[in-house]
Amino acid sequence: FATAVVTHTVFTIDTARRLNRVFLALLTVMAAGSLVVTHHVEFDRMLPVLRFALCGVAMIALTAFMSELQREHSQLQTEHKVMEHLALCDSLTGLANRRAFEANLGREIARTQRYGGALSVIMLDVDHFKQINDTYGHDAGDKALVGIAATLHEQLRASDEAARWAGDEFVIVLPATPVVGALLVAERIRAAIAGNTTLGFGPVTVSLGVVELERGVDDLAGFMRRADQALYSAKGRGRNRAACLQTSA
């Protein structure tokens, strides 16, 4: 917000300065014209010519000003889109960040509560991630996270959304997908990550928790809390696996 205010202020100041220069130029031309008219005998004949010249100068100045204004407006729109993207994107993995994911999940929950159907979430994190960082360094840990993000992108549908939740945790929303289908997706992701041999160090495995929305019961916080419980259930069963929490229905 502060950045937007500063940008708007600078833009307003620049615009005022340009307007000032335009009007100064017009005043200069008018003053020169008045001087000419005053010392010219044929006043009546020169006045229309002077008016026409002033109108021409004014139109040229206005056209140049509007062109510059349009260019600045386009530049501001581009910068706004870039900033908006950065605000909703995880800088390391390129996935959506938590803020963007929660906004999207809230919309999906509202849609499912209203129209029916199924909605599932997968929460996953890297097994023994601290050990990876301690043994191979933080660059290796970052490489593992980027590799996992790429795998998620490959394994998911266009309608699904993956995001980096926090640290080494990722979340996935699966619209129109019951828990049985979500478990199949989770297992496919688990196998793909475990089989990735491009990281340059030992195998990386993940644990995954899978839940389906309980209509009329779950809000966003409750839904994610159950996903977290399912994740810890997978870890408690030995890691490198997917586990689900069944709905109460």
mmCIF file of C-alpha atoms in Angstrom:
data_model
loop_
_atom_site.group_PDB
_atom_site.id
_atom_site.type_symbol
_atom_site.label_atom_id
_atom_site.label_comp_id
_atom_site.label_asym_id
_atom_site.label_seq_id
_atom_site.Cartn_x
_atom_site.Cartn_y
_atom_site.Cartn_z
ATOM 1 C CA PHE A 1 0.000 0.000 0.000
ATOM 2 C CA ALA A 2 2.799 2.389 0.911
ATOM 3 C CA THR A 3 4.532 1.639 -2.391
ATOM 4 C CA ALA A 4 1.316 2.389 -4.262
ATOM 5 C CA VAL A 5 0.940 5.723 -2.459
ATOM 6 C CA VAL A 6 4.536 6.739 -3.215
ATOM 7 C CA THR A 7 4.165 5.695 -6.852
ATOM 8 C CA HIS A 8 0.925 7.652 -7.171
ATOM 9 C CA THR A 9 2.501 10.697 -5.530
ATOM 10 C CA VAL A 10 5.518 10.652 -7.850
ATOM 11 C CA PHE A 11 3.216 10.160 -10.822
ATOM 12 C CA THR A 12 1.050 13.130 -9.730
ATOM 13 C CA ILE A 13 4.086 15.367 -9.236
ATOM 14 C CA ASP A 14 5.512 14.466 -12.645
ATOM 15 C CA THR A 15 2.134 15.070 -14.256
ATOM 16 C CA ALA A 16 1.807 18.473 -12.574
ATOM 17 C CA ARG A 17 5.282 19.444 -13.745
ATOM 18 C CA ARG A 18 4.480 18.504 -17.335
ATOM 19 C CA LEU A 19 1.212 20.448 -17.219
ATOM 20 C CA ASN A 20 3.071 23.422 -15.827
ATOM 21 C CA ARG A 21 5.588 23.285 -18.688
ATOM 22 C CA VAL A 22 2.770 23.090 -21.232
ATOM 23 C CA PHE A 23 0.936 26.082 -19.809
ATOM 24 C CA LEU A 24 4.150 28.081 -19.529
ATOM 25 C CA ALA A 25 4.824 27.415 -23.187
ATOM 26 C CA LEU A 26 1.307 28.530 -24.077
ATOM 27 C CA LEU A 27 1.645 31.702 -22.006
ATOM 28 C CA THR A 28 4.947 32.476 -23.699
ATOM 29 C CA VAL A 29 3.392 32.112 -27.124
ATOM 30 C CA MET A 30 0.416 34.246 -26.096
ATOM 31 C CA ALA A 31 2.682 36.965 -24.695
ATOM 32 C CA ALA A 32 4.745 36.998 -27.869
ATOM 33 C CA GLY A 33 1.564 37.141 -29.918
ATOM 34 C CA SER A 34 0.209 40.012 -27.886
ATOM 35 C CA LEU A 35 3.472 41.906 -28.392
ATOM 36 C CA VAL A 36 3.255 41.409 -32.108
ATOM 37 C CA VAL A 37 -0.378 42.500 -32.195
ATOM 38 C CA THR A 38 0.297 45.591 -30.138
ATOM 39 C CA HIS A 39 2.952 46.841 -32.545
ATOM 40 C CA HIS A 40 1.145 45.821 -35.670
ATOM 41 C CA VAL A 41 -1.106 48.204 -37.470
ATOM 42 C CA GLU A 42 -3.388 45.577 -39.022
ATOM 43 C CA PHE A 43 -4.694 44.241 -35.709
ATOM 44 C CA ASP A 44 -7.975 42.853 -37.033
ATOM 45 C CA ARG A 45 -6.264 40.841 -39.750
ATOM 46 C CA MET A 46 -3.592 39.386 -37.465
ATOM 47 C CA LEU A 47 -5.902 38.346 -34.617
ATOM 48 C CA PRO A 48 -7.455 35.301 -36.382
ATOM 49 C CA VAL A 49 -3.979 34.164 -37.452
ATOM 50 C CA LEU A 50 -2.733 34.444 -33.901
ATOM 51 C CA ARG A 51 -5.722 32.531 -32.557
ATOM 52 C CA PHE A 52 -5.170 29.769 -35.102
ATOM 53 C CA ALA A 53 -1.477 29.543 -34.159
ATOM 54 C CA LEU A 54 -2.265 29.356 -30.458
ATOM 55 C CA CYS A 55 -4.818 26.595 -31.054
ATOM 56 C CA GLY A 56 -2.270 24.664 -33.075
ATOM 57 C CA VAL A 57 0.362 24.955 -30.354
ATOM 58 C CA ALA A 58 -2.165 23.951 -27.726
ATOM 59 C CA MET A 59 -3.224 20.859 -29.717
ATOM 60 C CA ILE A 60 0.367 19.774 -30.276
ATOM 61 C CA ALA A 61 1.180 20.202 -26.589
ATOM 62 C CA LEU A 62 -1.995 18.377 -25.526
ATOM 63 C CA THR A 63 -1.338 15.489 -27.922
ATOM 64 C CA ALA A 64 2.220 15.090 -26.640
ATOM 65 C CA PHE A 65 1.024 15.247 -23.056
ATOM 66 C CA MET A 66 -1.726 12.634 -23.592
ATOM 67 C CA SER A 67 0.739 10.322 -25.335
ATOM 68 C CA GLU A 68 3.144 10.577 -22.418
ATOM 69 C CA LEU A 69 0.296 10.060 -19.956
ATOM 70 C CA GLN A 70 -0.828 6.919 -21.785
ATOM 71 C CA ARG A 71 2.735 5.567 -21.830
ATOM 72 C CA GLU A 72 3.116 6.101 -18.092
ATOM 73 C CA HIS A 73 -0.278 4.513 -17.426
ATOM 74 C CA SER A 74 0.724 1.394 -19.389
ATOM 75 C CA GLN A 75 4.015 1.212 -17.506
ATOM 76 C CA LEU A 76 2.223 1.505 -14.156
ATOM 77 C CA GLN A 77 -0.193 -1.271 -15.145
ATOM 78 C CA THR A 78 2.713 -3.544 -16.066
ATOM 79 C CA GLU A 79 4.512 -2.825 -12.799
ATOM 80 C CA HIS A 80 1.306 -3.452 -10.850
ATOM 81 C CA LYS A 81 0.847 -6.861 -12.484
ATOM 82 C CA VAL A 82 4.454 -7.799 -11.692
ATOM 83 C CA MET A 83 4.080 -6.735 -8.058
ATOM 84 C CA GLU A 84 0.785 -8.581 -7.767
ATOM 85 C CA HIS A 85 2.385 -11.747 -9.131
ATOM 86 C CA LEU A 86 5.317 -11.457 -6.731
ATOM 87 C CA ALA A 87 2.936 -10.964 -3.813
ATOM 88 C CA LEU A 88 1.168 -14.260 -4.596
ATOM 89 C CA CYS A 89 4.132 -16.372 -5.720
ATOM 90 C CA ASP A 90 6.792 -18.255 -3.761
ATOM 91 C CA SER A 91 10.122 -16.875 -4.941
ATOM 92 C CA LEU A 92 12.039 -20.154 -4.622
ATOM 93 C CA THR A 93 9.712 -22.694 -6.205
ATOM 94 C CA GLY A 94 7.540 -20.517 -8.419
ATOM 95 C CA LEU A 95 4.413 -22.055 -6.899
ATOM 96 C CA ALA A 96 1.619 -20.086 -5.301
ATOM 97 C CA ASN A 97 2.385 -18.949 -1.776
ATOM 98 C CA ARG A 98 0.235 -19.510 1.294
ATOM 99 C CA ARG A 99 -1.707 -16.286 0.852
ATOM 100 C CA ALA A 100 -2.687 -17.135 -2.721
ATOM 101 C CA PHE A 101 -3.524 -20.722 -1.818
ATOM 102 C CA GLU A 102 -5.804 -19.744 1.061
ATOM 103 C CA ALA A 103 -7.669 -17.301 -1.174
ATOM 104 C CA ASN A 104 -8.181 -19.964 -3.846
ATOM 105 C CA LEU A 105 -9.122 -22.658 -1.339
ATOM 106 C CA GLY A 106 -11.661 -20.314 0.265
ATOM 107 C CA ARG A 107 -13.324 -19.860 -3.120
ATOM 108 C CA GLU A 108 -13.329 -23.614 -3.764
ATOM 109 C CA ILE A 109 -14.838 -24.332 -0.339
ATOM 110 C CA ALA A 110 -17.599 -21.767 -0.909
ATOM 111 C CA ARG A 111 -18.338 -23.216 -4.365
ATOM 112 C CA THR A 112 -18.467 -26.788 -3.046
ATOM 113 C CA GLN A 113 -20.631 -25.841 -0.056
ATOM 114 C CA ARG A 114 -23.079 -24.125 -2.380
ATOM 115 C CA TYR A 115 -23.235 -26.419 -5.392
ATOM 116 C CA GLY A 116 -22.154 -29.769 -3.979
ATOM 117 C CA GLY A 117 -19.536 -32.164 -5.302
ATOM 118 C CA ALA A 118 -16.243 -33.185 -3.787
ATOM 119 C CA LEU A 119 -13.174 -31.203 -2.802
ATOM 120 C CA SER A 120 -9.946 -32.674 -1.450
ATOM 121 C CA VAL A 121 -6.663 -31.321 -0.125
ATOM 122 C CA ILE A 122 -3.243 -32.959 0.058
ATOM 123 C CA MET A 123 -0.630 -31.701 2.504
ATOM 124 C CA LEU A 124 2.903 -33.022 2.191
ATOM 125 C CA ASP A 125 6.330 -32.359 3.604
ATOM 126 C CA VAL A 126 9.818 -33.673 3.019
ATOM 127 C CA ASP A 127 10.959 -36.540 5.212
ATOM 128 C CA HIS A 128 14.055 -35.694 7.307
ATOM 129 C CA PHE A 129 14.475 -32.346 5.574
ATOM 130 C CA LYS A 130 16.692 -30.994 8.331
ATOM 131 C CA GLN A 131 19.045 -33.915 7.772
ATOM 132 C CA ILE A 132 19.297 -33.011 4.086
ATOM 133 C CA ASN A 133 20.243 -29.446 4.985
ATOM 134 C CA ASP A 134 22.723 -30.549 7.656
ATOM 135 C CA THR A 135 24.380 -33.188 5.470
ATOM 136 C CA TYR A 136 24.395 -31.595 2.019
ATOM 137 C CA GLY A 137 23.881 -27.895 2.778
ATOM 138 C CA HIS A 138 21.002 -25.485 2.350
ATOM 139 C CA ASP A 139 21.556 -25.221 -1.397
ATOM 140 C CA ALA A 140 20.809 -28.940 -1.622
ATOM 141 C CA GLY A 141 17.673 -28.407 0.470
ATOM 142 C CA ASP A 142 16.544 -25.642 -1.862
ATOM 143 C CA LYS A 143 17.241 -27.873 -4.852
ATOM 144 C CA ALA A 144 15.056 -30.588 -3.321
ATOM 145 C CA LEU A 145 12.197 -28.130 -2.828
ATOM 146 C CA VAL A 146 12.472 -26.872 -6.404
ATOM 147 C CA GLY A 147 12.524 -30.467 -7.669
ATOM 148 C CA ILE A 148 9.403 -31.311 -5.672
ATOM 149 C CA ALA A 149 7.627 -28.228 -7.031
ATOM 150 C CA ALA A 150 8.478 -29.307 -10.584
ATOM 151 C CA THR A 151 7.126 -32.800 -9.899
ATOM 152 C CA LEU A 152 3.873 -31.383 -8.549
ATOM 153 C CA HIS A 153 3.498 -29.264 -11.662
ATOM 154 C CA GLU A 154 3.982 -32.344 -13.847
ATOM 155 C CA GLN A 155 1.588 -34.578 -11.930
ATOM 156 C CA LEU A 156 -1.385 -32.252 -11.455
ATOM 157 C CA ARG A 157 -4.247 -31.160 -13.658
ATOM 158 C CA ALA A 158 -4.681 -27.587 -14.826
ATOM 159 C CA SER A 159 -7.641 -27.210 -12.436
ATOM 160 C CA ASP A 160 -5.541 -28.283 -9.428
ATOM 161 C CA GLU A 161 -3.322 -25.856 -7.532
ATOM 162 C CA ALA A 162 -0.124 -26.571 -5.624
ATOM 163 C CA ALA A 163 1.448 -24.109 -3.228
ATOM 164 C CA ARG A 164 4.327 -23.870 -0.829
ATOM 165 C CA TRP A 165 2.690 -23.789 2.569
ATOM 166 C CA ALA A 166 5.669 -23.208 4.881
ATOM 167 C CA GLY A 167 9.306 -24.321 4.884
ATOM 168 C CA ASP A 168 9.345 -27.832 3.428
ATOM 169 C CA GLU A 169 5.533 -28.200 3.449
ATOM 170 C CA PHE A 170 3.404 -28.110 0.307
ATOM 171 C CA VAL A 171 -0.348 -28.175 -0.172
ATOM 172 C CA ILE A 172 -2.535 -29.116 -3.111
ATOM 173 C CA VAL A 173 -6.214 -28.408 -3.706
ATOM 174 C CA LEU A 174 -8.069 -30.891 -5.910
ATOM 175 C CA PRO A 175 -11.481 -29.613 -7.057
ATOM 176 C CA ALA A 176 -14.160 -32.169 -7.959
ATOM 177 C CA THR A 177 -12.054 -34.956 -6.442
ATOM 178 C CA PRO A 178 -13.231 -37.318 -3.672
ATOM 179 C CA VAL A 179 -10.791 -38.691 -1.135
ATOM 180 C CA VAL A 180 -10.304 -41.981 -3.021
ATOM 181 C CA GLY A 181 -9.160 -40.125 -6.131
ATOM 182 C CA ALA A 182 -7.030 -37.776 -4.051
ATOM 183 C CA LEU A 183 -5.260 -40.763 -2.488
ATOM 184 C CA LEU A 184 -4.385 -42.027 -5.960
ATOM 185 C CA VAL A 185 -2.970 -38.608 -6.848
ATOM 186 C CA ALA A 186 -1.002 -38.533 -3.586
ATOM 187 C CA GLU A 187 0.496 -41.943 -4.229
ATOM 188 C CA ARG A 188 1.449 -40.962 -7.771
ATOM 189 C CA ILE A 189 3.192 -37.847 -6.446
ATOM 190 C CA ARG A 190 4.957 -39.818 -3.716
ATOM 191 C CA ALA A 191 6.316 -42.361 -6.204
ATOM 192 C CA ALA A 192 7.434 -39.669 -8.663
ATOM 193 C CA ILE A 193 9.366 -37.763 -5.987
ATOM 194 C CA ALA A 194 10.966 -40.909 -4.563
ATOM 195 C CA GLY A 195 12.055 -41.917 -8.055
ATOM 196 C CA ASN A 196 13.664 -38.576 -8.886
ATOM 197 C CA THR A 197 17.382 -39.201 -9.502
ATOM 198 C CA THR A 198 18.285 -35.725 -10.745
ATOM 199 C CA LEU A 199 18.901 -34.059 -7.384
ATOM 200 C CA GLY A 200 22.548 -35.115 -7.130
ATOM 201 C CA PHE A 201 22.320 -36.609 -3.647
ATOM 202 C CA GLY A 202 20.420 -39.380 -1.880
ATOM 203 C CA PRO A 203 16.754 -40.138 -2.524
ATOM 204 C CA VAL A 204 14.167 -37.683 -1.246
ATOM 205 C CA THR A 205 10.867 -38.962 0.101
ATOM 206 C CA VAL A 206 7.720 -37.207 1.265
ATOM 207 C CA SER A 207 4.802 -37.972 3.538
ATOM 208 C CA LEU A 208 1.334 -36.931 2.470
ATOM 209 C CA GLY A 209 -1.945 -36.328 4.284
ATOM 210 C CA VAL A 210 -5.206 -36.449 2.334
ATOM 211 C CA VAL A 211 -8.633 -35.142 3.380
ATOM 212 C CA GLU A 212 -11.975 -34.469 1.716
ATOM 213 C CA LEU A 213 -14.113 -31.481 2.615
ATOM 214 C CA GLU A 214 -16.963 -32.173 5.016
ATOM 215 C CA ARG A 215 -19.759 -30.018 3.641
ATOM 216 C CA GLY A 216 -21.528 -28.001 6.297
ATOM 217 C CA VAL A 217 -18.755 -28.783 8.800
ATOM 218 C CA ASP A 218 -15.379 -27.647 7.504
ATOM 219 C CA ASP A 219 -14.293 -24.065 7.184
ATOM 220 C CA LEU A 220 -10.858 -23.255 5.790
ATOM 221 C CA ALA A 221 -9.057 -23.505 9.146
ATOM 222 C CA GLY A 222 -10.773 -26.753 10.077
ATOM 223 C CA PHE A 223 -10.138 -28.267 6.664
ATOM 224 C CA MET A 224 -6.421 -27.518 6.829
ATOM 225 C CA ARG A 225 -6.244 -28.707 10.437
ATOM 226 C CA ARG A 226 -7.541 -32.114 9.361
ATOM 227 C CA ALA A 227 -5.061 -32.181 6.472
ATOM 228 C CA ASP A 228 -2.281 -31.552 8.971
ATOM 229 C CA GLN A 229 -3.573 -34.399 11.155
ATOM 230 C CA ALA A 230 -3.570 -36.725 8.147
ATOM 231 C CA LEU A 231 0.017 -35.712 7.356
ATOM 232 C CA TYR A 232 1.179 -36.537 10.869
ATOM 233 C CA SER A 233 -0.646 -39.832 10.626
ATOM 234 C CA ALA A 234 1.449 -40.678 7.544
ATOM 235 C CA LYS A 235 4.617 -39.724 9.387
ATOM 236 C CA GLY A 236 3.616 -41.805 12.383
ATOM 237 C CA ARG A 237 3.185 -44.840 10.155
ATOM 238 C CA GLY A 238 6.777 -44.697 8.972
ATOM 239 C CA ARG A 239 6.958 -41.804 6.462
ATOM 240 C CA ASN A 240 7.229 -42.081 2.660
ATOM 241 C CA ARG A 241 3.526 -42.830 2.434
ATOM 242 C CA ALA A 242 0.100 -41.228 2.088
ATOM 243 C CA ALA A 243 -2.612 -41.363 4.742
ATOM 244 C CA CYS A 244 -6.143 -40.004 4.796
ATOM 245 C CA LEU A 245 -8.757 -38.954 7.319
ATOM 246 C CA GLN A 246 -12.195 -40.201 6.368
ATOM 247 C CA THR A 247 -15.155 -37.842 6.624
ATOM 248 C CA SER A 248 -17.634 -38.353 9.416
ATOM 249 C CA ALA A 249 -20.461 -38.797 6.911
#
